[in-house]
Tab-separated table of C-alpha atoms and ligand atoms in Angstrom:
chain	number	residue	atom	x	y	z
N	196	UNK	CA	0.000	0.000	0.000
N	197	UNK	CA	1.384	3.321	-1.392
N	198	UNK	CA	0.713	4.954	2.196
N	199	UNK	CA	3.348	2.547	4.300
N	200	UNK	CA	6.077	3.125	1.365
N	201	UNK	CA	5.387	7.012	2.233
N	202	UNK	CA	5.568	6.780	5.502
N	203	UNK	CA	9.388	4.684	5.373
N	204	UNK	CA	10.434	8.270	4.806
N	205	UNK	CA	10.036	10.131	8.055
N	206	UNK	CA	9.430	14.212	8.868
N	207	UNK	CA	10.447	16.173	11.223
N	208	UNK	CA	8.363	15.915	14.880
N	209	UNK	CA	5.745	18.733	15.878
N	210	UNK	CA	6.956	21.534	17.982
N	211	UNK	CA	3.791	22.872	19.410
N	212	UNK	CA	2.953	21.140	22.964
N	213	UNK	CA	0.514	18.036	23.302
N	214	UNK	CA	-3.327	19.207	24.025
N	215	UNK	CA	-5.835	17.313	25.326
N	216	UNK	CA	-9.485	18.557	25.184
N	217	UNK	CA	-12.425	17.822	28.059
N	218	UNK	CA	-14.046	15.205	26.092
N	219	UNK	CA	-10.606	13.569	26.003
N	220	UNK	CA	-10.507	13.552	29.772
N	221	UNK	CA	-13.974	11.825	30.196
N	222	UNK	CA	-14.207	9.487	27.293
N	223	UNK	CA	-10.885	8.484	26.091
N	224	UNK	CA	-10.121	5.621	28.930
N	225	UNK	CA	-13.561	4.707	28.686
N	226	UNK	CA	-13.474	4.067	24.889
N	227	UNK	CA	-10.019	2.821	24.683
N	228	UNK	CA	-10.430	-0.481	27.500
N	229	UNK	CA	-13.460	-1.156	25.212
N	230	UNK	CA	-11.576	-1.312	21.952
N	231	UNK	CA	-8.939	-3.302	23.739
N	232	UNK	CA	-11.560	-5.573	24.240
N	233	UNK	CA	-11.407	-6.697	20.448
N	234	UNK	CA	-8.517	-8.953	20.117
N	235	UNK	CA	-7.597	-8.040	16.598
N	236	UNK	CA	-7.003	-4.169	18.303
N	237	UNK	CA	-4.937	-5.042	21.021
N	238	UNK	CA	-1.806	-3.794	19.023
N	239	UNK	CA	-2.958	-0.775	17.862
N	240	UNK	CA	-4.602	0.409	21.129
N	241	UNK	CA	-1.315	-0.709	22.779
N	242	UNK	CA	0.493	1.853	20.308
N	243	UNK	CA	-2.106	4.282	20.177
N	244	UNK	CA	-2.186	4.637	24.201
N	245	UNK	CA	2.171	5.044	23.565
N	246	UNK	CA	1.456	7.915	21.179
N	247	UNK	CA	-1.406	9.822	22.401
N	248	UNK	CA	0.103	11.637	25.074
N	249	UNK	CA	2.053	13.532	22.403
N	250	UNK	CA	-1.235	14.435	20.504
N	251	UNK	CA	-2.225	17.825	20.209
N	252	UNK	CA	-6.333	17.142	20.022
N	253	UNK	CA	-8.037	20.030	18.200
N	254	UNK	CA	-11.617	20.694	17.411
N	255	UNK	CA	-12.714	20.581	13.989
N	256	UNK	CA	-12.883	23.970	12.737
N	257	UNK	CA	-15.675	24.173	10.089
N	258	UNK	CA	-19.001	22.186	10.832
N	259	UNK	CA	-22.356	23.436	9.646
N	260	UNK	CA	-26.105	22.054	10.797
N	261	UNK	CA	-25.752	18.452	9.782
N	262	UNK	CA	-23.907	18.263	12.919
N	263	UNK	CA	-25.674	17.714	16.071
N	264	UNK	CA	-25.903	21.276	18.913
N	265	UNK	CA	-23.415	19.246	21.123
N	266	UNK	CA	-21.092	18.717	18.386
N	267	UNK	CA	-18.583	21.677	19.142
N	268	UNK	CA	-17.811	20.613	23.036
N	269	UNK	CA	-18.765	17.087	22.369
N	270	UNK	CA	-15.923	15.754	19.824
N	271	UNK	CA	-11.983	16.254	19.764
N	272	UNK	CA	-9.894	15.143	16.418
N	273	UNK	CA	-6.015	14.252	16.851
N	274	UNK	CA	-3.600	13.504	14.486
N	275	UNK	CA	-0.969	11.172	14.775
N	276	UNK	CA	0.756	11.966	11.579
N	277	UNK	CA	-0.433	14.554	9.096
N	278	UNK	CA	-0.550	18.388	9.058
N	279	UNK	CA	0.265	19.478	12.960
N	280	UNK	CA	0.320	15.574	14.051
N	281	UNK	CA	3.034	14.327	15.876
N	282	UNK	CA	4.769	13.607	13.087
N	283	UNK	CA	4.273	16.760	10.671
N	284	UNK	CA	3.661	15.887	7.527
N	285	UNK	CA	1.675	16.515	4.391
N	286	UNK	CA	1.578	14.071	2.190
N	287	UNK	CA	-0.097	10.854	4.879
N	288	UNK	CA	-2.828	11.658	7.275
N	289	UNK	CA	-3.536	9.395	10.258
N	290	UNK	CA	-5.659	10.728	12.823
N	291	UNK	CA	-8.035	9.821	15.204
N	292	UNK	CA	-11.782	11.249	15.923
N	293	UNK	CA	-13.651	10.893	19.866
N	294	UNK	CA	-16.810	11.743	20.442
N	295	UNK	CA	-19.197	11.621	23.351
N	296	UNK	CA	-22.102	10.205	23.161
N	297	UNK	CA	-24.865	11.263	21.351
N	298	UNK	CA	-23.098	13.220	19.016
N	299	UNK	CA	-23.207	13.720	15.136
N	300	UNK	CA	-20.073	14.530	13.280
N	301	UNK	CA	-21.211	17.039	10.525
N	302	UNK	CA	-21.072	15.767	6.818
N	303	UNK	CA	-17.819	16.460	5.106
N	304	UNK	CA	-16.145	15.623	1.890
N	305	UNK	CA	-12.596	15.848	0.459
N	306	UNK	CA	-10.811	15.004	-2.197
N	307	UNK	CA	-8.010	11.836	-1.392
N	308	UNK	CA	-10.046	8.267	-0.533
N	309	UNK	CA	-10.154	7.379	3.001
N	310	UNK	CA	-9.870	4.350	5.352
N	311	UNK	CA	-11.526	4.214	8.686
N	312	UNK	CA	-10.562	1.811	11.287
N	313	UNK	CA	-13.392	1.545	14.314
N	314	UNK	CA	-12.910	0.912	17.897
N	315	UNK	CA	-16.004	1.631	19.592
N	316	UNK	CA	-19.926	1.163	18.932
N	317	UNK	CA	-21.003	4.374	16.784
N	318	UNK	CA	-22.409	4.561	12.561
N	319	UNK	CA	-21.170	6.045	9.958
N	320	UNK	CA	-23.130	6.862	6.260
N	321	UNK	CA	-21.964	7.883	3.108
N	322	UNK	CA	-23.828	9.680	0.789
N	323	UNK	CA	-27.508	9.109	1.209
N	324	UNK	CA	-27.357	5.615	2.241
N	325	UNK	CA	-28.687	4.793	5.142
N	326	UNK	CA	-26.327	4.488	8.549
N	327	UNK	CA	-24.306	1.242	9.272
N	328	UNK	CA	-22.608	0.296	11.936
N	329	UNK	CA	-19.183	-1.696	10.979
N	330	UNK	CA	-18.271	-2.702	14.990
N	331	UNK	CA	-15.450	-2.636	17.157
N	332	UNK	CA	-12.542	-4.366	14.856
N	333	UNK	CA	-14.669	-3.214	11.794
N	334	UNK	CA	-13.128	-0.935	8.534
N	335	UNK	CA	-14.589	0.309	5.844
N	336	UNK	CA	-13.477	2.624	3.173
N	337	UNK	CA	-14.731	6.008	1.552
N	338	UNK	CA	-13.949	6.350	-2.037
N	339	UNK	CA	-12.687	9.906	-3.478
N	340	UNK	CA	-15.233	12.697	-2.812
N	341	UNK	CA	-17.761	10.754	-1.023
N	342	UNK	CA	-19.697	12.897	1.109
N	343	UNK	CA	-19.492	10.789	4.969
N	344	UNK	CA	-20.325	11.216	8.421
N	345	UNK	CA	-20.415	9.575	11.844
N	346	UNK	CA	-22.694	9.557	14.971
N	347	UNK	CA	-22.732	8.100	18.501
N	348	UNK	CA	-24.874	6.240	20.336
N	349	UNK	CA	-25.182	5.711	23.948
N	350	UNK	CA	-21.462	4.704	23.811
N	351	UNK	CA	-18.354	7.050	23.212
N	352	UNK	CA	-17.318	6.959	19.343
N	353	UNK	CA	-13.600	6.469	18.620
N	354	UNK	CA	-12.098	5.433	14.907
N	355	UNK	CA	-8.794	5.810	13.501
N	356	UNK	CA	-9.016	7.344	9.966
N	357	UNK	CA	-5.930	7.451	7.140
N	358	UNK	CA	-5.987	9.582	4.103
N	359	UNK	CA	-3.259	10.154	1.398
N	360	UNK	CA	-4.158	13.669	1.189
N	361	UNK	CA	-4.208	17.148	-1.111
N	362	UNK	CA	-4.361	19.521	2.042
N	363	UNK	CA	-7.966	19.390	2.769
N	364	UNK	CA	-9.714	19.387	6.096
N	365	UNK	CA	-10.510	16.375	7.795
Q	135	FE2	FE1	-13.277	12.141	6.299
């Protein structure tokens, strides 16, 4: 996958200090024991919980009404490796998206094809097809330009998303 081959070649590590954001502080634990319940995410949450205190979580910055009232407070984005992610990079995106629950993500779109991993209970829809819900474990894939979202339940939402990207906003 072109992605790993880009990512052989390393950049240079964020400067700006790690930030974590309230829903961070109440959720995160919560949501990672429950993906750690999944065998086939043990590694990844083992990595993940190595790597996250270096995150700088932000809020998304654009949203418009498809997103639910509680969206702003309610959701916190990090990235791992990407523009302002640990590593600093353009070119790769991997980043990770936590929300509480009850909370819709507002539609978005963007140009490079994207690949979510899930580890928690939550949906997701793309286009106008109606919500599914791939599972702790589950991974499913958003061709270029698709327009997608994502939405809680009574359980915290947390997936792990990669792009190969052209600069636009997650
Ligand atoms: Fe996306």
């Amino acid at each position: 996958m072109q992605l790993f081959t880009q990512l052989e070649t390393p950049a240079v590590q964020r400067e700006a200090p790690p930030k974590r954001l309230p829903v961070c502080e109440r959720y995160l634990s919560s949501a990672l024991n429950g993906a750690a319940s999944e065998p086939s995410l043990e590694r990844v949450v083992s990595c993940f919980r190595d790597i996250e205190p270096f995150l700088e979580w932000r809020w998304r910055s654009s949203y418009d009404n498809s997103a639910s009232d509680n969206f702003l407070m309610s959701h916190a984005n990090g990235m791992i490796v990407g523009p302002g992610g640990v590593e600093d990079r353009k070119d790769v995106w991997l980043g990770v998206t936590l929300m509480a629950p009850h909370v819709r993500y507002p539609d978005h779109d963007h140009p490079p094809e994207e690949t979510y991993l899930v580890m928690s209970e939550g949906e997701f829809r793309q286009a106008d097809n109606d919500w599914f819900e791939p599972g702790i474990g589950g991974s499913f894939f958003n061709v270029p330009g698709i327009r997608h979202a994502m939405r809680s339940g009574s359980k915290p939402l947390l997936a792990l998303w990669a792009l190969r990207a052209d600069g636009q906003s997650h």
